[in-house]
Tab-separated table of C-alpha atoms in Angstrom:
chain	number	residue	atom	x	y	z
Y	1	UNK	CA	6.148	-26.039	9.520
Y	2	UNK	CA	5.776	-22.332	9.137
Y	3	UNK	CA	3.764	-21.170	6.222
Y	4	UNK	CA	6.294	-19.201	4.416
Y	5	UNK	CA	8.588	-22.366	4.571
Y	6	UNK	CA	5.752	-24.545	3.214
Y	7	UNK	CA	5.123	-22.350	0.253
Y	8	UNK	CA	9.057	-21.968	-0.383
Y	9	UNK	CA	9.291	-25.943	-0.468
Y	10	UNK	CA	6.452	-26.088	-2.892
Y	11	UNK	CA	8.691	-24.013	-5.363
Y	12	UNK	CA	5.487	-21.884	-6.753
Y	13	UNK	CA	6.020	-19.820	-9.524
Y	14	UNK	CA	4.404	-16.173	-9.842
Y	15	UNK	CA	1.271	-17.491	-11.645
Y	16	UNK	CA	0.907	-20.252	-9.145
Y	17	UNK	CA	1.392	-17.874	-6.371
Y	18	UNK	CA	-1.243	-15.532	-7.936
Y	19	UNK	CA	-3.622	-18.567	-8.324
Y	20	UNK	CA	-3.109	-19.300	-4.776
Y	21	UNK	CA	-4.064	-15.738	-3.701
Y	22	UNK	CA	-7.183	-15.872	-5.509
Y	23	UNK	CA	-8.180	-19.370	-3.900
Y	24	UNK	CA	-7.422	-17.875	-0.631
Y	25	UNK	CA	-9.757	-14.962	-1.284
Y	26	UNK	CA	-12.427	-17.396	-2.463
Y	27	UNK	CA	-12.166	-19.503	0.583
Y	28	UNK	CA	-12.346	-16.536	3.006
Y	29	UNK	CA	-15.369	-15.318	1.297
Y	30	UNK	CA	-17.204	-18.409	1.552
Y	31	UNK	CA	-16.360	-18.837	5.415
Y	32	UNK	CA	-17.091	-15.355	6.362
Y	33	UNK	CA	-19.895	-14.636	3.907
Y	34	UNK	CA	-18.309	-11.267	2.470
Y	35	UNK	CA	-16.700	-10.166	-0.470
Y	36	UNK	CA	-12.989	-9.629	0.206
Y	37	UNK	CA	-10.446	-7.322	-1.719
Y	38	UNK	CA	-6.840	-7.265	-1.045
Y	39	UNK	CA	-4.614	-4.199	-1.477
Y	40	UNK	CA	-1.278	-4.705	-0.333
Y	41	UNK	CA	1.753	-2.523	-1.039
Y	42	UNK	CA	5.211	-3.803	-0.520
Y	43	UNK	CA	6.939	-1.733	2.529
Y	44	UNK	CA	10.319	-3.274	1.872
Y	45	UNK	CA	10.836	-1.886	-1.793
Y	46	UNK	CA	11.875	1.685	-1.673
Y	47	UNK	CA	9.563	3.159	-4.476
Y	48	UNK	CA	7.791	6.712	-4.439
Y	49	UNK	CA	4.835	5.319	-6.151
Y	50	UNK	CA	4.515	2.826	-3.100
Y	51	UNK	CA	2.477	5.580	-1.287
Y	52	UNK	CA	-0.955	5.739	-1.174
Y	53	UNK	CA	-2.137	7.874	-4.209
Y	54	UNK	CA	-5.000	8.778	-6.485
Y	55	UNK	CA	-4.201	6.175	-8.755
Y	56	UNK	CA	-5.040	3.498	-6.086
Y	57	UNK	CA	-8.452	5.076	-5.711
Y	58	UNK	CA	-9.157	4.807	-9.397
Y	59	UNK	CA	-7.981	0.906	-9.362
Y	60	UNK	CA	-9.998	0.179	-6.299
Y	61	UNK	CA	-13.093	1.789	-7.498
Y	62	UNK	CA	-12.800	0.379	-11.068
Y	63	UNK	CA	-12.106	-3.401	-9.638
Y	64	UNK	CA	-15.329	-3.119	-7.368
Y	65	UNK	CA	-17.491	-1.569	-10.016
Y	66	UNK	CA	-19.339	-4.777	-10.486
Y	67	UNK	CA	-19.937	-5.238	-6.944
Y	68	UNK	CA	-21.459	-2.154	-5.858
Y	69	UNK	CA	-24.627	-2.346	-3.752
Y	70	UNK	CA	-23.268	-5.509	-1.669
Y	71	UNK	CA	-24.356	-6.169	1.755
Y	72	UNK	CA	-20.668	-6.680	3.248
Y	73	UNK	CA	-17.224	-5.830	2.031
Y	74	UNK	CA	-13.932	-6.791	3.824
Y	75	UNK	CA	-10.890	-4.731	3.219
Y	76	UNK	CA	-7.447	-6.559	3.497
Y	77	UNK	CA	-4.847	-3.581	3.761
Y	78	UNK	CA	-1.059	-3.233	3.870
Y	79	UNK	CA	0.189	0.152	3.117
Y	80	UNK	CA	2.996	2.308	4.484
Y	81	UNK	CA	0.589	5.265	4.256
Y	82	UNK	CA	0.303	8.245	1.713
Y	83	UNK	CA	-2.209	10.790	0.753
Y	84	UNK	CA	-5.010	11.465	3.225
Y	85	UNK	CA	-7.190	12.906	0.391
Y	86	UNK	CA	-6.987	9.493	-1.577
Y	87	UNK	CA	-7.826	7.753	1.831
Y	88	UNK	CA	-10.957	9.810	2.241
Y	89	UNK	CA	-11.893	8.965	-1.230
Y	90	UNK	CA	-11.564	5.269	-1.233
Y	91	UNK	CA	-13.396	5.232	2.280
Y	92	UNK	CA	-16.173	7.386	0.864
Y	93	UNK	CA	-16.636	5.065	-2.019
Y	94	UNK	CA	-16.619	1.958	-0.042
Y	95	UNK	CA	-19.284	3.225	2.375
Y	96	UNK	CA	-21.579	4.506	-0.222
Y	97	UNK	CA	-21.483	1.471	-2.182
Y	98	UNK	CA	-21.577	-1.338	0.589
Y	99	UNK	CA	-23.780	-1.725	3.526
Y	100	UNK	CA	-21.104	-2.877	5.958
Y	101	UNK	CA	-17.402	-2.242	5.334
Y	102	UNK	CA	-14.755	-4.055	7.632
Y	103	UNK	CA	-11.007	-3.729	7.587
Y	104	UNK	CA	-8.627	-6.956	7.975
Y	105	UNK	CA	-4.912	-6.073	9.171
Y	106	UNK	CA	-2.063	-8.685	9.238
Y	107	UNK	CA	0.685	-6.457	8.217
Y	108	UNK	CA	1.336	-2.722	8.403
Y	109	UNK	CA	-1.367	-0.287	7.676
Y	110	UNK	CA	0.239	2.933	8.606
Y	111	UNK	CA	-0.590	6.531	8.562
Y	112	UNK	CA	-3.255	7.040	5.879
Y	113	UNK	CA	-3.699	3.438	6.109
Y	114	UNK	CA	-4.725	3.702	9.665
Y	115	UNK	CA	-7.191	6.347	8.950
Y	116	UNK	CA	-8.723	4.021	6.537
Y	117	UNK	CA	-9.044	1.353	8.936
Y	118	UNK	CA	-10.795	3.452	11.573
Y	119	UNK	CA	-13.532	4.089	9.186
Y	120	UNK	CA	-14.447	0.168	9.355
Y	121	UNK	CA	-17.794	-0.713	11.072
Y	122	UNK	CA	-15.506	-3.747	12.328
Y	123	UNK	CA	-11.721	-3.939	12.366
Y	124	UNK	CA	-10.109	-7.534	12.396
Y	125	UNK	CA	-6.549	-7.842	13.250
Y	126	UNK	CA	-4.179	-10.695	13.436
Y	127	UNK	CA	-1.461	-10.853	16.171
Y	128	UNK	CA	1.189	-9.458	13.462
Y	129	UNK	CA	-0.904	-6.701	12.390
Y	130	UNK	CA	-0.192	-3.035	13.107
Y	131	UNK	CA	-1.547	0.145	12.743
Y	132	UNK	CA	0.450	3.405	13.249
Y	133	UNK	CA	0.092	7.197	14.643
Y	134	UNK	CA	-2.411	9.493	12.892
Y	135	UNK	CA	-0.559	11.844	10.492
Y	136	UNK	CA	-0.684	13.427	7.387
Y	137	UNK	CA	2.201	12.995	4.611
Y	138	UNK	CA	2.893	16.503	3.088
Y	139	UNK	CA	5.387	17.732	0.451
Y	140	UNK	CA	7.968	20.420	1.436
Y	141	UNK	CA	9.778	21.236	-1.545
Y	142	UNK	CA	10.592	18.172	-3.184
Y	143	UNK	CA	10.485	15.870	-0.069
Y	144	UNK	CA	7.616	13.987	1.791
Y	145	UNK	CA	7.657	14.654	5.405
Y	146	UNK	CA	5.383	14.013	8.310
Y	147	UNK	CA	3.173	17.038	9.078
Y	148	UNK	CA	3.293	16.124	12.809
Y	149	UNK	CA	7.411	16.233	12.850
Y	150	UNK	CA	7.524	19.216	10.674
Y	151	UNK	CA	5.024	21.306	13.035
Y	152	UNK	CA	7.152	19.960	16.076
Y	153	UNK	CA	10.158	21.216	14.389
Y	154	UNK	CA	8.832	24.713	13.635
Y	155	UNK	CA	7.289	24.984	17.290
Y	156	UNK	CA	10.686	23.933	19.017
Y	157	UNK	CA	12.529	26.639	17.140
Y	158	UNK	CA	9.841	29.351	17.853
Y	159	UNK	CA	10.069	28.549	21.463
Y	160	UNK	CA	14.014	28.715	21.363
Y	161	UNK	CA	13.808	32.324	19.499
Y	162	UNK	CA	11.290	33.352	22.221
Y	163	UNK	CA	13.603	32.067	25.135
Y	164	UNK	CA	16.811	33.215	23.739
Y	165	UNK	CA	16.159	35.688	21.185
Y	166	UNK	CA	18.383	34.108	18.779
Y	167	UNK	CA	18.960	30.888	16.378
Y	168	UNK	CA	22.071	29.707	14.910
Y	169	UNK	CA	22.688	30.430	11.240
Y	170	UNK	CA	21.383	27.157	9.815
Y	171	UNK	CA	18.204	27.210	11.810
Y	172	UNK	CA	17.685	30.839	10.760
Y	173	UNK	CA	17.829	29.992	7.065
Y	174	UNK	CA	15.658	27.179	7.574
Y	175	UNK	CA	12.840	28.800	9.412
Y	176	UNK	CA	13.086	31.778	6.842
Y	177	UNK	CA	11.980	29.730	4.015
Y	178	UNK	CA	8.888	28.754	5.864
Y	179	UNK	CA	5.948	30.925	4.528
Y	180	UNK	CA	2.886	31.799	6.508
Y	181	UNK	CA	0.502	29.816	3.867
Y	182	UNK	CA	2.804	26.734	4.146
Y	183	UNK	CA	2.728	26.740	8.046
Y	184	UNK	CA	-0.955	26.972	7.879
Y	185	UNK	CA	-1.381	24.039	5.126
Y	186	UNK	CA	0.663	21.905	7.413
Y	187	UNK	CA	-1.532	22.583	10.498
Y	188	UNK	CA	-4.733	21.901	8.493
Y	189	UNK	CA	-3.348	18.833	7.083
Y	190	UNK	CA	-3.030	17.460	10.613
Y	191	UNK	CA	-6.669	18.599	11.634
Y	192	UNK	CA	-7.937	17.149	8.422
Y	193	UNK	CA	-6.674	13.818	9.539
Y	194	UNK	CA	-7.780	14.007	12.904
Y	195	UNK	CA	-11.523	15.105	11.645
Y	196	UNK	CA	-11.772	12.207	9.443
Y	197	UNK	CA	-11.226	9.957	12.314
Y	198	UNK	CA	-13.589	11.551	14.675
Y	199	UNK	CA	-16.295	11.508	11.990
Y	200	UNK	CA	-15.823	7.898	10.845
Y	201	UNK	CA	-15.312	6.433	14.042
Y	202	UNK	CA	-18.752	8.222	15.276
Y	203	UNK	CA	-20.480	7.229	12.054
Y	204	UNK	CA	-19.426	3.532	11.335
Y	205	UNK	CA	-17.404	1.956	14.182
Y	206	UNK	CA	-19.574	3.235	17.012
Y	207	UNK	CA	-22.885	2.983	14.967
Y	208	UNK	CA	-24.182	-0.051	16.901
Y	209	UNK	CA	-22.892	0.978	20.321
Y	210	UNK	CA	-25.956	1.735	22.057
Y	211	UNK	CA	-25.275	0.688	25.670
Y	212	UNK	CA	-22.333	1.119	28.013
Y	213	UNK	CA	-20.562	-2.229	28.886
Y	214	UNK	CA	-20.128	-1.710	32.694
Y	215	UNK	CA	-23.401	0.494	33.781
Y	216	UNK	CA	-25.641	-0.489	30.805
Y	217	UNK	CA	-26.530	3.249	30.122
Y	218	UNK	CA	-27.775	4.283	26.990
Y	219	UNK	CA	-25.020	5.756	24.728
Y	220	UNK	CA	-25.757	9.122	22.983
Y	221	UNK	CA	-24.470	10.628	19.843
Y	222	UNK	CA	-22.361	12.938	21.979
Y	223	UNK	CA	-20.844	10.163	24.024
Y	224	UNK	CA	-19.763	8.432	20.646
Y	225	UNK	CA	-18.108	11.947	19.454
Y	226	UNK	CA	-16.359	12.438	22.827
Y	227	UNK	CA	-14.916	8.774	22.484
Y	228	UNK	CA	-13.812	9.247	18.964
Y	229	UNK	CA	-12.301	12.483	19.974
Y	230	UNK	CA	-10.160	10.711	22.778
Y	231	UNK	CA	-9.107	7.889	20.688
Y	232	UNK	CA	-8.034	10.484	17.741
Y	233	UNK	CA	-6.125	12.677	20.243
Y	234	UNK	CA	-4.433	9.553	21.601
Y	235	UNK	CA	-3.321	8.418	18.131
Y	236	UNK	CA	-2.169	11.852	17.059
Y	237	UNK	CA	-0.137	12.456	20.384
Y	238	UNK	CA	3.404	11.346	18.862
Y	239	UNK	CA	4.851	12.078	22.253
Y	240	UNK	CA	2.994	8.946	23.523
Y	241	UNK	CA	4.272	6.551	20.448
Y	242	UNK	CA	7.629	8.347	20.098
Y	243	UNK	CA	7.872	7.498	16.409
Y	244	UNK	CA	5.695	7.897	13.236
Y	245	UNK	CA	6.672	4.572	12.097
Y	246	UNK	CA	5.613	2.919	15.593
Y	247	UNK	CA	3.647	-0.238	15.462
Y	248	UNK	CA	0.264	-0.031	17.267
Y	249	UNK	CA	-0.982	-3.468	18.328
Y	250	UNK	CA	-4.402	-4.835	19.324
Y	251	UNK	CA	-3.177	-4.550	23.076
Y	252	UNK	CA	-2.159	-0.848	22.414
Y	253	UNK	CA	-5.747	-0.218	20.812
Y	254	UNK	CA	-7.646	-1.853	23.566
Y	255	UNK	CA	-5.715	0.389	25.788
Y	256	UNK	CA	-7.137	3.549	24.273
Y	257	UNK	CA	-10.633	1.997	24.258
Y	258	UNK	CA	-10.651	0.848	20.739
Y	259	UNK	CA	-12.344	-2.430	20.318
Y	260	UNK	CA	-10.654	-4.921	17.681
Y	261	UNK	CA	-11.722	-8.490	16.629
Y	262	UNK	CA	-8.577	-10.810	17.169
Y	263	UNK	CA	-8.446	-12.948	14.016
Y	264	UNK	CA	-6.357	-15.534	15.985
Y	265	UNK	CA	-9.122	-16.456	17.906
Y	266	UNK	CA	-10.740	-18.114	15.066
Y	267	UNK	CA	-7.975	-20.490	13.692
Y	268	UNK	CA	-9.746	-21.295	10.358
Y	269	UNK	CA	-9.810	-17.717	9.416
Y	270	UNK	CA	-6.481	-16.904	10.688
Y	271	UNK	CA	-4.782	-19.517	8.682
Y	272	UNK	CA	-6.309	-18.023	5.466
Y	273	UNK	CA	-5.356	-14.352	6.595
Y	274	UNK	CA	-1.923	-15.277	7.270
Y	275	UNK	CA	-1.565	-17.197	4.145
Y	276	UNK	CA	-2.763	-14.218	2.000
Y	277	UNK	CA	0.132	-12.165	3.750
Y	278	UNK	CA	2.509	-14.767	3.114
Y	279	UNK	CA	1.688	-15.193	-0.497
Y	280	UNK	CA	1.768	-11.596	-1.071
Y	281	UNK	CA	5.160	-11.282	0.684
Y	282	UNK	CA	6.525	-14.152	-1.606
Y	283	UNK	CA	5.221	-12.239	-4.705
Y	284	UNK	CA	6.920	-9.052	-3.807
Y	285	UNK	CA	10.218	-11.020	-3.070
Y	286	UNK	CA	10.060	-13.028	-6.302
Y	287	UNK	CA	8.671	-10.454	-8.699
Y	288	UNK	CA	9.183	-6.682	-9.568
Y	289	UNK	CA	5.506	-6.327	-8.253
Y	290	UNK	CA	5.242	-3.585	-5.347
Y	291	UNK	CA	1.508	-3.255	-5.281
Y	292	UNK	CA	-1.261	-5.822	-5.567
Y	293	UNK	CA	-4.966	-5.409	-6.141
Y	294	UNK	CA	-7.260	-8.621	-5.962
Y	295	UNK	CA	-10.536	-10.309	-5.477
Y	296	UNK	CA	-11.682	-13.771	-6.081
Y	297	UNK	CA	-12.563	-12.661	-9.778
Y	298	UNK	CA	-9.358	-10.704	-10.652
Y	299	UNK	CA	-6.057	-9.769	-9.837
Y	300	UNK	CA	-3.848	-6.416	-10.977
Y	301	UNK	CA	-0.282	-5.791	-10.148
Y	302	UNK	CA	1.863	-2.514	-10.248
Y	303	UNK	CA	5.486	-3.421	-11.401
Y	304	UNK	CA	8.564	-1.189	-10.601
Y	305	UNK	CA	10.175	-0.290	-14.173
Y	306	UNK	CA	13.659	-1.689	-14.168
Y	307	UNK	CA	16.615	0.897	-14.692
Y	308	UNK	CA	18.765	0.980	-17.443
Y	309	UNK	CA	15.918	1.040	-20.256
Y	310	UNK	CA	17.504	1.336	-23.730
Y	311	UNK	CA	18.144	4.962	-24.944
Y	312	UNK	CA	16.633	5.082	-28.367
Y	313	UNK	CA	15.846	7.798	-30.828
Y	314	UNK	CA	12.558	7.715	-32.458
Y	315	UNK	CA	11.679	6.797	-35.120
Y	316	UNK	CA	14.593	4.796	-36.218
Y	317	UNK	CA	14.875	1.890	-38.590
Y	318	UNK	CA	15.734	-1.187	-36.959
Y	319	UNK	CA	14.984	-4.797	-37.374
Y	320	UNK	CA	15.918	-5.915	-33.686
Y	321	UNK	CA	16.806	-4.183	-30.316
Y	322	UNK	CA	19.191	-5.724	-27.729
Y	323	UNK	CA	18.444	-5.458	-24.117
Y	324	UNK	CA	20.881	-6.037	-21.160
Y	325	UNK	CA	18.576	-6.887	-18.188
Y	326	UNK	CA	20.256	-7.582	-14.745
Y	327	UNK	CA	18.516	-9.407	-12.224
Y	328	UNK	CA	17.975	-7.136	-8.874
Y	329	UNK	CA	18.107	-10.100	-6.790
Y	330	UNK	CA	21.028	-11.939	-7.820
Y	331	UNK	CA	22.967	-9.814	-10.296
Y	332	UNK	CA	22.775	-12.156	-13.498
Y	333	UNK	CA	23.026	-10.384	-16.590
Y	334	UNK	CA	20.112	-11.462	-19.060
Y	335	UNK	CA	20.939	-10.678	-22.874
Y	336	UNK	CA	17.430	-10.165	-24.551
Y	337	UNK	CA	16.673	-10.154	-28.066
Y	338	UNK	CA	13.715	-8.225	-29.257
Y	339	UNK	CA	12.384	-9.193	-33.109
Y	340	UNK	CA	10.928	-6.140	-34.808
Y	341	UNK	CA	10.314	-8.110	-37.912
Y	342	UNK	CA	9.799	-11.853	-38.959
Y	343	UNK	CA	12.673	-14.779	-38.709
Y	344	UNK	CA	15.835	-13.649	-40.452
Y	345	UNK	CA	19.697	-14.439	-40.274
Y	346	UNK	CA	20.176	-11.639	-37.928
Y	347	UNK	CA	17.750	-13.679	-35.405
Y	348	UNK	CA	19.993	-16.792	-35.703
Y	349	UNK	CA	23.244	-15.009	-35.090
Y	350	UNK	CA	21.797	-13.192	-31.614
Y	351	UNK	CA	21.031	-16.823	-30.417
Y	352	UNK	CA	24.558	-17.987	-31.257
Y	353	UNK	CA	25.756	-14.816	-29.139
Y	354	UNK	CA	23.834	-16.179	-26.383
Y	355	UNK	CA	20.712	-14.012	-26.648
Y	356	UNK	CA	17.221	-15.042	-25.470
Y	357	UNK	CA	14.033	-14.261	-27.421
Y	358	UNK	CA	11.807	-11.558	-25.734
Y	359	UNK	CA	9.424	-13.810	-23.466
Y	360	UNK	CA	5.904	-14.058	-24.823
Y	361	UNK	CA	4.216	-13.193	-21.510
Y	362	UNK	CA	6.572	-9.983	-20.676
Y	363	UNK	CA	8.005	-11.792	-17.789
Y	364	UNK	CA	11.744	-12.882	-17.323
Y	365	UNK	CA	12.406	-15.787	-14.971
Y	366	UNK	CA	15.802	-15.688	-13.744
Y	367	UNK	CA	17.293	-18.889	-12.513
Y	368	UNK	CA	17.481	-17.617	-8.980
Y	369	UNK	CA	13.650	-17.885	-9.224
Y	370	UNK	CA	13.065	-13.935	-9.181
Y	371	UNK	CA	10.702	-12.806	-11.958
Y	372	UNK	CA	11.103	-9.494	-13.666
Y	373	UNK	CA	8.300	-7.833	-15.641
Y	374	UNK	CA	9.696	-6.376	-18.689
Y	375	UNK	CA	6.193	-4.662	-19.942
Y	376	UNK	CA	7.855	-1.145	-18.951
Y	377	UNK	CA	10.604	-1.763	-21.416
Y	378	UNK	CA	8.694	-3.110	-24.190
Y	379	UNK	CA	6.328	-0.211	-24.006
Y	380	UNK	CA	9.055	2.274	-24.113
Y	381	UNK	CA	10.849	0.492	-27.268
Y	382	UNK	CA	7.389	-0.012	-29.043
Y	383	UNK	CA	6.794	3.995	-28.639
Y	384	UNK	CA	10.182	5.266	-29.602
Y	385	UNK	CA	10.658	3.032	-32.499
Y	386	UNK	CA	7.173	2.660	-33.666
Y	387	UNK	CA	6.998	-1.104	-34.160
Y	388	UNK	CA	5.602	-3.790	-32.194
Y	389	UNK	CA	7.916	-6.410	-30.718
Y	390	UNK	CA	7.307	-9.942	-32.262
Y	391	UNK	CA	6.527	-12.558	-29.554
């Protein structure tokens, strides 16, 4: 039986899945003699905040503040990518507070996530784990784009203009909107990502590489830098990988001479890591959570605020608020009654109309099993009305 099917048949609720995640992290720590932090972002929920951003740095730094000075930290990561500057801040925080930092990958760690992983003293990957081409995510107007794809498009139009002495009207309009400063900024973003990889591979991944494997020759600092540059160039070569979203597996990394520890070679550790990945997937599919931060001591979640929040003028003199919350998974409409004063006839009337009381834990459990976090709605109601919801 597969791990996913096993958990599904156990019919665990969100709280039970959260406890299972903490248990697995604790078990991993015992077997590996380390301190594991899990940072996972849903790659299926199309949410702008799912990108790696500065708030992730603050959350991780705060969560690990009590563990500073530790000998070893393992960092389990799944992310679609995001800010290179945030990746740099997280990595510098980890290495300045822990003697040895390793990265664990069983899902996708793309773009800025790949840059972070390449800062590890050791990289542990399952057969399902994947990195991605090195790139920087930049904002062009209000849209986020790949710096490499943007530069490739500009260079293509430049070559076409030089060859034909013309561009079609659409291309001419697009190119005319690009300022020299913007173009220079995009180029710098690409070099920034590559520079970080070269620096971190040389300093951390190759720290204990002192002898060549075949000829047993001493490895110099210059040799480490050259190897790091070769790897960075390969990972930045989008012509090789064809797509910014391409999955780069263990075998691909070994081809470009980057040594990776295959987790599947250790069945006990592999089972725990795959279970961590599975539990996180189940939490994403059964709740509104889209980011998970967890250690064996604490767990934090970011939830997507549901659309259709009640529109209220503040302050208003009301004793109750009605919410119609649609389950994003099955479409069931839930009629929720928020009390703003102690029991009254109004409360009983709402119950007769099919309303349910606002849940005490801010979590609405739909009959389909999906759990909806209502804390964002509660915060807006209380802020606009100036009263606390009575739970």
